[in-house]
Amino acid sequence: MAKRTRSGTDSSNNNPSEIIPVLLDETTRQRYLNYALSVITSRALPDIRDGLKPVQRRILFSMFHNHRLVPDRPPIKSAKVVGSVIGEWHPHGDAAVYDAMARMAQPWSLRNTLVDGHGNFGSQDGDRPAAYRYTEARLTPLALELLNELNKNTVDFQPNYDGKAEEPLVLPARFPNLLVNGSTGIAVGMATNIPPHNLGEVIEAAIALIANRDASISDLMKYLKGPDFPTGGEILNNKTEIREMYETGQGSIRLRGEYEVKALDHGKSAILITSIPFAVDKSTIVERIGELIITKKVPQLVDVRDESTTEVQIALETQKDADPHLAMAYLFKHTPLQNNFSVNLTCLVPVPGSIVARPDCLNLKQMLEQFIDFRFVTVKRRFSYDLQVLEKRIHILNGFKLIFDALDQVLKIIRQSEGKADSANKLQQRFGLEPIQTDAILETPIYKLSRTEIKKMLDELADK
């Protein structure tokens, strides 16, 4: 049994502190459980609704809310974004925030980038981004599809870590970001590894499921053929294996780089590797091939060069009359040019009637169903908000309509009043207006009461 000391004054006696006996095993179990839940729900796993982890969500929200970094505005220093994120939304290290931000700007990491990075944000060779004082960033157009409906009461908000501001529980994503961009993370006792997919195929599958909620996973695979990795590569799994992966939420994708052969002079040929497996550093592949050439493990090859620019191109020169396909078969077996991507479709799923989410391993149909159900709620809330705004505007315009035929009397009442409150009371008594209507009238500039402006308001009321 352990003892815990609680500082402070006990109301029942004058002891400056109180020693409370606790069971060590129970306390340890509870503390570890709290830690595990914190890692699962607040760090490692993405939410099925917007496909983001908390740090990613807070970065995008800060760029949108704090800095208004929309695509048509100039980018700002990444240091400003990182500072606002850790200062107001995510009380953790700056390195973790910047790494997450940089990854969302890397086209070889995300199928569709959410951050438009300017400067050195790393490379496919595994080079790290430049320090955040050197790089700049703003949101991509696709990122706005996650954020644009925030101001229409589409999602719930919660207090930030110090209670001085509010952040969204999730973003009102207008596309299934988790399937589109995938995610990877390691929590306590569980992990996730969701492959990215083609945006158009995911949208088509979602539309098909909306049209037929009884559609099977085989039906959905008519539209969503399989994963689509940002670095390209050839998927070796057959349709049956991919379907089983989508049905169980777990499996393995066998992925290999693609190549083409070009004939050279004197019976030689060049092998051009044009894509590599996802999450593999290109420099690692080049170094490994170089080692095999030096040690004569692959006698068909004499040289390897990295000729990549914006596109991947690793050039291999062969011996005279050597079989390039035999050389590639050896490389696929002994280098990272072919590897396995372990699939685990684990994510946070909302609990009905609660703001919390629980981890669960879903199949493809369940992932789409969860997103569609979420969008039904957000669209309904958006329509409700738009209706309230419309009704409020109509109510205000009706107030203007009441006074337009008595403007001289309105101006006389205002001139003879002793302030805004007095003017509002007299206008309400004389014309039967409500406070929101009188406030709008009193805050209207005089030029807005011209004949032309009055006609515009009446036309607007008629249109609504």
Coordinates of C-alpha atoms in Angstrom, one line a residue:
M1 CA 0.0 0.0 0.0
A2 CA 1.3 3.4 -0.9
K3 CA 0.6 6.7 0.8
R4 CA -0.3 10.0 -0.9
T5 CA 0.1 13.4 0.8
R6 CA -2.4 16.1 0.0
S7 CA -1.3 19.6 0.8
G8 CA -3.7 22.0 2.2
T9 CA -5.7 22.6 5.4
D10 CA -8.2 20.0 6.6
S11 CA -11.5 21.5 7.7
S12 CA -11.9 18.9 10.5
N13 CA -8.6 19.6 12.1
N14 CA -5.6 21.9 11.9
N15 CA -3.2 19.5 10.3
P16 CA -1.3 21.2 7.4
S17 CA -1.5 18.0 5.3
E18 CA -3.4 14.7 5.1
I19 CA -2.0 11.3 4.2
I20 CA -4.4 9.2 2.3
P21 CA -3.7 5.4 2.0
V22 CA -4.2 4.0 -1.5
L23 CA -3.7 0.6 -3.2
L24 CA -0.6 0.8 -5.4
D25 CA -1.9 -1.7 -8.0
E26 CA -5.3 0.1 -8.3
T27 CA -3.7 3.5 -8.6
T28 CA -1.1 2.3 -11.1
R29 CA -3.8 0.6 -13.2
Q30 CA -6.0 3.7 -13.2
R31 CA -3.1 6.0 -14.1
Y32 CA -2.0 3.8 -16.9
L33 CA -5.6 3.5 -18.2
N34 CA -5.9 7.3 -18.2
Y35 CA -2.6 7.6 -20.1
A36 CA -3.6 4.9 -22.6
L37 CA -7.0 6.6 -23.3
S38 CA -5.2 9.9 -23.7
V39 CA -2.8 8.6 -26.3
I40 CA -5.6 6.8 -28.2
T41 CA -8.1 9.6 -28.3
S42 CA -5.9 12.7 -28.2
R43 CA -2.8 11.8 -30.2
A44 CA -2.4 8.6 -32.2
L45 CA -5.7 7.7 -33.9
P46 CA -7.6 9.7 -36.6
D47 CA -11.4 10.4 -36.4
I48 CA -13.5 8.7 -39.0
R49 CA -15.5 11.9 -39.6
D50 CA -12.7 14.2 -40.8
G51 CA -9.9 11.7 -41.0
L52 CA -7.5 13.8 -38.8
K53 CA -5.6 13.4 -35.7
P54 CA -5.9 16.1 -33.1
V55 CA -2.6 17.8 -34.0
Q56 CA -3.5 17.8 -37.7
R57 CA -6.9 19.2 -36.9
R58 CA -5.5 22.0 -34.7
I59 CA -2.9 23.0 -37.3
L60 CA -5.5 23.3 -40.1
F61 CA -8.0 25.1 -37.7
S62 CA -5.3 27.5 -36.6
M63 CA -4.3 28.3 -40.2
F64 CA -7.9 29.0 -41.0
H65 CA -9.1 30.6 -37.8
N66 CA -6.1 32.5 -36.5
H67 CA -4.3 33.4 -39.8
R68 CA -6.9 33.0 -42.5
L69 CA -4.4 31.3 -44.8
V70 CA -6.7 30.6 -47.6
P71 CA -5.2 29.7 -51.0
D72 CA -5.7 33.1 -52.6
R73 CA -3.7 34.8 -49.8
P74 CA 0.1 34.9 -49.4
P75 CA 1.7 32.2 -47.2
I76 CA 3.3 33.2 -43.9
K77 CA 6.2 31.8 -42.0
S78 CA 5.7 28.3 -40.6
A79 CA 7.1 29.6 -37.3
K80 CA 4.0 31.8 -36.9
V81 CA 1.7 28.8 -37.5
V82 CA 3.6 26.5 -35.1
G83 CA 3.6 29.2 -32.5
S84 CA -0.1 29.8 -32.6
V85 CA -0.8 26.1 -32.5
I86 CA 1.3 25.3 -29.5
G87 CA 0.3 28.6 -27.8
E88 CA -3.4 28.2 -28.1
W89 CA -4.5 24.8 -29.2
H90 CA -1.9 22.0 -28.9
P91 CA 0.3 22.3 -25.7
H92 CA 3.0 20.0 -26.9
G93 CA 6.5 20.3 -28.5
D94 CA 7.0 22.5 -31.5
A95 CA 8.9 19.7 -33.3
A96 CA 5.9 17.4 -33.2
V97 CA 3.6 20.2 -34.6
Y98 CA 6.0 21.2 -37.4
D99 CA 6.6 17.5 -38.4
A100 CA 2.8 17.0 -38.7
M101 CA 2.5 20.2 -40.6
A102 CA 5.3 19.4 -43.0
R103 CA 3.9 15.9 -43.7
M104 CA 0.6 17.5 -44.8
A105 CA 2.6 19.5 -47.3
Q106 CA 4.5 16.6 -48.8
P107 CA 3.0 15.1 -52.0
W108 CA 4.8 11.8 -51.4
S109 CA 3.3 11.5 -48.0
L110 CA -0.3 12.5 -48.6
R111 CA -2.4 11.5 -51.7
N112 CA -3.9 15.0 -51.7
T113 CA -1.9 17.6 -49.7
L114 CA -3.7 19.8 -47.2
V115 CA -0.9 22.4 -46.7
D116 CA 0.6 24.3 -49.5
G117 CA 4.3 24.5 -48.4
H118 CA 6.7 27.1 -49.8
G119 CA 10.4 26.3 -49.3
N120 CA 12.2 23.2 -48.3
F121 CA 9.7 20.7 -46.8
G122 CA 12.0 17.7 -47.2
S123 CA 12.3 15.2 -50.0
Q124 CA 11.5 11.7 -51.0
D125 CA 15.1 10.8 -50.1
G126 CA 14.2 11.2 -46.4
D127 CA 15.7 14.7 -46.0
R128 CA 14.1 16.7 -43.2
P129 CA 12.4 20.0 -43.8
A130 CA 14.2 23.2 -43.3
A131 CA 13.7 24.9 -39.9
Y132 CA 10.3 26.5 -39.6
R133 CA 11.8 30.0 -39.6
Y134 CA 12.7 29.5 -43.3
T135 CA 9.6 27.9 -44.7
E136 CA 6.2 29.3 -45.4
A137 CA 2.7 27.7 -45.7
R138 CA -0.9 28.2 -46.4
L139 CA -4.0 26.0 -47.0
T140 CA -4.6 24.1 -50.2
P141 CA -8.0 24.4 -51.9
L142 CA -8.9 20.8 -50.8
A143 CA -8.2 21.7 -47.2
L144 CA -10.9 24.4 -47.4
E145 CA -13.4 21.6 -48.1
L146 CA -12.6 20.4 -44.6
L147 CA -13.0 23.8 -43.0
N148 CA -15.4 26.0 -45.0
E149 CA -18.6 25.1 -43.1
L150 CA -17.2 25.8 -39.6
N151 CA -19.0 29.2 -39.3
K152 CA -22.4 27.6 -39.9
N153 CA -22.9 25.7 -36.6
T154 CA -22.2 22.4 -38.4
V155 CA -20.1 20.8 -35.6
D156 CA -19.7 21.0 -31.9
F157 CA -16.9 23.0 -30.2
Q158 CA -15.1 22.3 -27.0
P159 CA -12.8 24.5 -24.8
N160 CA -9.2 24.5 -25.6
Y161 CA -6.6 23.3 -23.1
D162 CA -6.7 26.5 -21.0
G163 CA -10.4 27.2 -21.4
K164 CA -9.8 30.6 -23.0
A165 CA -11.0 29.7 -26.5
E166 CA -13.0 27.0 -28.3
E167 CA -11.9 24.5 -30.9
P168 CA -14.0 22.1 -33.1
L169 CA -14.4 18.5 -32.0
V170 CA -14.0 17.6 -35.6
L171 CA -14.0 19.5 -38.9
P172 CA -17.1 19.5 -41.1
A173 CA -15.3 17.6 -43.8
R174 CA -17.1 17.6 -47.2
F175 CA -15.2 14.5 -48.4
P176 CA -14.0 11.2 -46.8
N177 CA -10.5 12.4 -45.9
L178 CA -9.6 9.3 -44.0
L179 CA -10.0 7.1 -47.0
V180 CA -8.5 9.6 -49.4
N181 CA -5.3 10.4 -47.5
G182 CA -5.1 7.5 -45.1
S183 CA -3.4 7.6 -41.8
T184 CA -0.8 5.8 -39.6
G185 CA -0.3 5.8 -35.9
I186 CA 0.7 3.7 -32.9
A187 CA -1.3 4.0 -29.7
V188 CA -1.2 2.0 -26.5
G189 CA -2.3 -1.6 -27.3
M190 CA -3.5 -0.7 -30.8
A191 CA -2.3 0.8 -34.1
T192 CA -3.7 2.1 -37.3
N193 CA -2.4 1.9 -40.9
I194 CA -5.0 3.1 -43.4
P195 CA -3.9 3.3 -47.1
P196 CA -4.8 6.3 -49.2
H197 CA -7.2 6.1 -52.1
N198 CA -8.2 8.0 -55.3
L199 CA -10.5 10.9 -54.4
G200 CA -12.8 10.4 -57.4
E201 CA -13.2 6.7 -56.7
V202 CA -14.0 7.3 -53.0
I203 CA -16.6 9.9 -53.9
E204 CA -18.2 7.6 -56.4
A205 CA -18.4 4.7 -53.9
A206 CA -20.0 7.1 -51.3
I207 CA -22.6 8.2 -53.8
A208 CA -23.3 4.5 -54.7
L209 CA -23.8 3.8 -51.0
I210 CA -26.1 6.7 -50.5
A211 CA -28.2 5.5 -53.5
N212 CA -28.3 1.9 -52.1
R213 CA -27.6 1.5 -48.4
D214 CA -27.8 -2.2 -48.8
A215 CA -24.8 -2.3 -51.2
S216 CA -22.2 -4.9 -50.4
I217 CA -18.4 -4.3 -50.3
S218 CA -18.2 -6.1 -53.7
D219 CA -20.7 -3.6 -55.0
L220 CA -18.6 -0.7 -53.6
M221 CA -15.4 -2.1 -55.2
K222 CA -16.9 -1.6 -58.6
Y223 CA -16.1 2.1 -57.9
L224 CA -13.3 1.9 -55.4
K225 CA -10.8 -0.6 -57.0
G226 CA -8.2 -0.5 -54.2
P227 CA -5.6 1.7 -52.5
D228 CA -3.9 4.5 -54.6
F229 CA -0.5 5.5 -53.1
P230 CA 1.0 8.9 -53.8
T231 CA 4.3 7.4 -54.8
G232 CA 2.8 5.1 -57.4
G233 CA 3.8 1.5 -57.5
E234 CA 2.1 -1.7 -58.6
I235 CA -0.2 -3.5 -56.3
L236 CA 0.3 -7.3 -56.6
N237 CA -2.7 -8.4 -54.6
N238 CA -5.6 -9.9 -56.6
K239 CA -9.2 -8.7 -56.2
T240 CA -10.1 -11.4 -53.8
E241 CA -7.3 -10.4 -51.4
I242 CA -8.3 -6.8 -51.6
R243 CA -11.9 -7.6 -51.0
E244 CA -11.0 -9.6 -47.9
M245 CA -9.0 -6.7 -46.6
Y246 CA -11.9 -4.3 -47.0
E247 CA -14.3 -6.8 -45.4
T248 CA -12.2 -7.5 -42.3
G249 CA -10.4 -4.1 -41.9
Q250 CA -7.1 -5.9 -41.9
G251 CA -4.7 -7.3 -44.4
S252 CA -1.5 -6.7 -46.3
I253 CA -0.8 -4.9 -49.6
R254 CA 2.1 -6.2 -51.6
L255 CA 3.6 -3.2 -53.4
R256 CA 6.5 -3.0 -55.8
G257 CA 8.1 -0.2 -57.8
E258 CA 7.5 0.1 -61.6
Y259 CA 10.2 0.2 -64.2
E260 CA 10.7 0.3 -68.0
V261 CA 13.6 -0.9 -70.1
K262 CA 15.4 1.1 -72.8
A263 CA 17.8 -0.3 -75.3
L264 CA 21.3 1.2 -75.5
D265 CA 24.2 0.8 -77.9
H266 CA 26.5 -2.3 -77.9
G267 CA 23.8 -4.7 -76.6
K268 CA 23.4 -2.9 -73.3
S269 CA 20.1 -1.6 -71.9
A270 CA 19.0 0.9 -69.3
I271 CA 16.4 0.1 -66.6
L272 CA 14.5 3.2 -65.5
I273 CA 12.7 2.8 -62.1
T274 CA 9.8 5.3 -62.3
S275 CA 8.0 4.6 -59.0
I276 CA 8.8 3.2 -55.6
P277 CA 6.7 1.7 -52.8
F278 CA 4.9 4.1 -50.4
A279 CA 6.8 5.2 -47.2
V280 CA 10.2 4.1 -48.5
D281 CA 13.1 6.5 -48.9
K282 CA 14.4 6.7 -52.4
S283 CA 18.0 7.1 -51.1
T284 CA 17.7 3.9 -49.2
I285 CA 16.8 2.0 -52.4
V286 CA 19.6 3.6 -54.4
E287 CA 22.1 2.8 -51.6
R288 CA 21.0 -0.8 -51.3
I289 CA 21.2 -1.3 -55.1
G290 CA 24.7 0.2 -55.1
E291 CA 25.8 -2.2 -52.4
L292 CA 24.5 -5.2 -54.4
I293 CA 26.4 -4.0 -57.5
I294 CA 29.7 -3.5 -55.5
T295 CA 29.5 -6.9 -54.0
K296 CA 28.6 -8.5 -57.3
K297 CA 25.4 -9.9 -56.0
V298 CA 23.5 -8.8 -59.1
P299 CA 26.1 -9.3 -62.0
Q300 CA 23.7 -8.0 -64.6
L301 CA 24.1 -4.4 -63.4
V302 CA 27.1 -2.2 -63.6
D303 CA 25.9 1.2 -62.4
V304 CA 23.0 2.9 -60.6
R305 CA 22.2 6.7 -60.8
D306 CA 19.5 8.7 -59.2
E307 CA 18.2 11.0 -62.0
S308 CA 15.1 12.1 -60.3
T309 CA 13.8 15.7 -60.6
T310 CA 10.2 16.3 -59.8
E311 CA 9.5 12.7 -60.9
V312 CA 11.2 9.5 -59.6
Q313 CA 13.8 8.1 -62.0
I314 CA 16.5 5.7 -60.9
A315 CA 18.7 4.6 -63.8
L316 CA 20.3 1.2 -63.8
E317 CA 22.9 0.3 -66.5
T318 CA 23.2 -3.4 -67.4
Q319 CA 26.0 -5.6 -68.7
K320 CA 26.2 -6.4 -72.4
D321 CA 23.4 -8.9 -73.3
A322 CA 22.3 -9.1 -69.7
D323 CA 18.6 -9.8 -68.9
P324 CA 17.2 -6.7 -67.3
H325 CA 14.1 -8.4 -66.1
L326 CA 16.2 -11.0 -64.2
A327 CA 18.1 -8.2 -62.5
M328 CA 14.8 -6.6 -61.5
A329 CA 13.5 -9.9 -60.1
Y330 CA 16.6 -10.0 -57.8
L331 CA 16.2 -6.4 -56.8
F332 CA 12.5 -6.9 -55.9
K333 CA 13.5 -9.7 -53.6
H334 CA 16.6 -8.1 -51.9
T335 CA 15.8 -4.4 -51.8
P336 CA 12.9 -2.2 -50.6
L337 CA 11.7 -1.9 -54.2
Q338 CA 9.1 -4.4 -53.1
N339 CA 7.5 -4.5 -49.7
N340 CA 4.3 -5.0 -47.8
F341 CA 2.0 -2.3 -46.5
S342 CA 0.1 -3.7 -43.4
V343 CA -3.5 -2.5 -43.4
N344 CA -5.3 -1.8 -40.2
L345 CA -8.5 0.2 -40.6
T346 CA -8.7 1.3 -36.9
C347 CA -10.0 4.8 -36.2
L348 CA -12.1 6.7 -33.7
V349 CA -15.8 6.3 -34.1
P350 CA -18.4 8.6 -32.5
V351 CA -20.5 7.3 -29.7
P352 CA -24.2 8.1 -30.2
G353 CA -25.4 10.8 -27.8
S354 CA -21.9 11.7 -26.6
I355 CA -19.1 13.9 -27.7
V356 CA -16.5 11.2 -27.1
A357 CA -15.3 8.7 -29.7
R358 CA -14.1 5.1 -29.2
P359 CA -11.5 3.2 -31.2
D360 CA -12.8 0.5 -33.6
C361 CA -11.6 -1.5 -36.6
L362 CA -14.1 -0.9 -39.4
N363 CA -14.6 -2.5 -42.8
L364 CA -14.9 -0.4 -46.0
K365 CA -18.7 -0.1 -45.9
Q366 CA -18.7 0.9 -42.3
M367 CA -16.2 3.6 -42.9
L368 CA -18.3 5.1 -45.7
E369 CA -21.5 4.7 -43.6
Q370 CA -20.0 6.6 -40.7
F371 CA -18.9 9.4 -43.0
I372 CA -22.3 9.6 -44.7
D373 CA -24.2 9.7 -41.4
F374 CA -21.9 12.5 -40.2
R375 CA -22.5 14.5 -43.4
F376 CA -26.2 14.1 -43.1
V377 CA -26.0 15.7 -39.6
T378 CA -23.7 18.5 -40.7
V379 CA -25.8 19.3 -43.8
K380 CA -28.9 19.4 -41.7
R381 CA -27.3 21.7 -39.2
R382 CA -26.0 23.9 -42.0
F383 CA -29.5 24.2 -43.5
S384 CA -30.9 25.0 -40.1
Y385 CA -28.3 27.7 -39.6
D386 CA -29.0 29.2 -43.1
L387 CA -32.7 29.2 -42.4
Q388 CA -32.2 31.1 -39.1
V389 CA -30.1 33.6 -40.9
L390 CA -32.7 34.0 -43.7
E391 CA -35.6 34.3 -41.2
K392 CA -33.6 36.9 -39.2
R393 CA -32.9 38.9 -42.4
I394 CA -36.6 38.8 -43.5
H395 CA -37.6 39.9 -40.0
I396 CA -35.3 42.9 -40.3
L397 CA -36.4 43.8 -43.8
N398 CA -40.0 43.7 -42.6
G399 CA -39.1 46.3 -40.0
F400 CA -37.7 48.5 -42.7
K401 CA -40.8 48.1 -44.8
L402 CA -42.9 49.4 -41.9
I403 CA -41.0 52.6 -41.6
F404 CA -40.3 53.4 -45.2
D405 CA -43.7 55.2 -45.7
A406 CA -43.0 57.3 -42.5
L407 CA -39.4 58.2 -42.8
D408 CA -40.0 61.8 -41.9
Q409 CA -41.7 60.8 -38.7
V410 CA -38.9 58.3 -37.9
L411 CA -36.2 61.0 -38.3
K412 CA -38.2 63.4 -36.1
I413 CA -38.5 60.7 -33.4
I414 CA -34.7 60.1 -33.6
R415 CA -33.9 63.8 -33.5
Q416 CA -36.1 64.4 -30.4
S417 CA -34.7 61.4 -28.5
E418 CA -32.1 61.5 -25.8
G419 CA -30.0 58.6 -27.1
K420 CA -30.1 55.3 -28.9
A421 CA -32.0 53.5 -26.2
D422 CA -34.6 56.3 -26.1
S423 CA -34.9 56.2 -29.9
A424 CA -35.4 52.5 -29.9
N425 CA -38.1 52.6 -27.2
K426 CA -40.1 55.3 -29.1
L427 CA -39.8 53.5 -32.4
Q428 CA -40.9 50.3 -30.9
Q429 CA -44.0 52.0 -29.3
R430 CA -44.9 53.9 -32.4
F431 CA -44.5 51.2 -35.1
G432 CA -44.7 48.0 -33.1
L433 CA -41.1 47.0 -33.9
E434 CA -39.0 44.5 -32.1
P435 CA -35.5 45.2 -30.6
I436 CA -33.6 43.5 -33.4
Q437 CA -35.5 45.6 -36.0
T438 CA -34.9 48.9 -34.2
D439 CA -31.2 48.1 -33.8
A440 CA -30.9 47.5 -37.5
I441 CA -32.8 50.7 -38.3
L442 CA -30.7 52.9 -35.9
E443 CA -27.4 51.5 -37.2
T444 CA -28.3 52.1 -40.8
P445 CA -26.4 55.1 -42.4
I446 CA -28.5 57.9 -43.7
Y447 CA -27.6 57.3 -47.3
K448 CA -29.1 53.9 -47.1
L449 CA -32.5 55.5 -46.7
S450 CA -32.4 57.0 -50.2
R451 CA -35.1 56.0 -52.8
T452 CA -32.7 53.7 -54.6
E453 CA -31.5 51.9 -51.4
I454 CA -35.1 51.5 -50.2
K455 CA -36.0 49.9 -53.5
K456 CA -33.1 47.5 -53.2
M457 CA -34.3 46.4 -49.7
L458 CA -37.9 45.9 -50.9
D459 CA -36.7 43.9 -53.9
E460 CA -34.5 41.8 -51.6
L461 CA -37.5 41.1 -49.3
A462 CA -39.6 40.1 -52.3
D463 CA -36.9 37.7 -53.5
K464 CA -36.7 36.0 -50.1

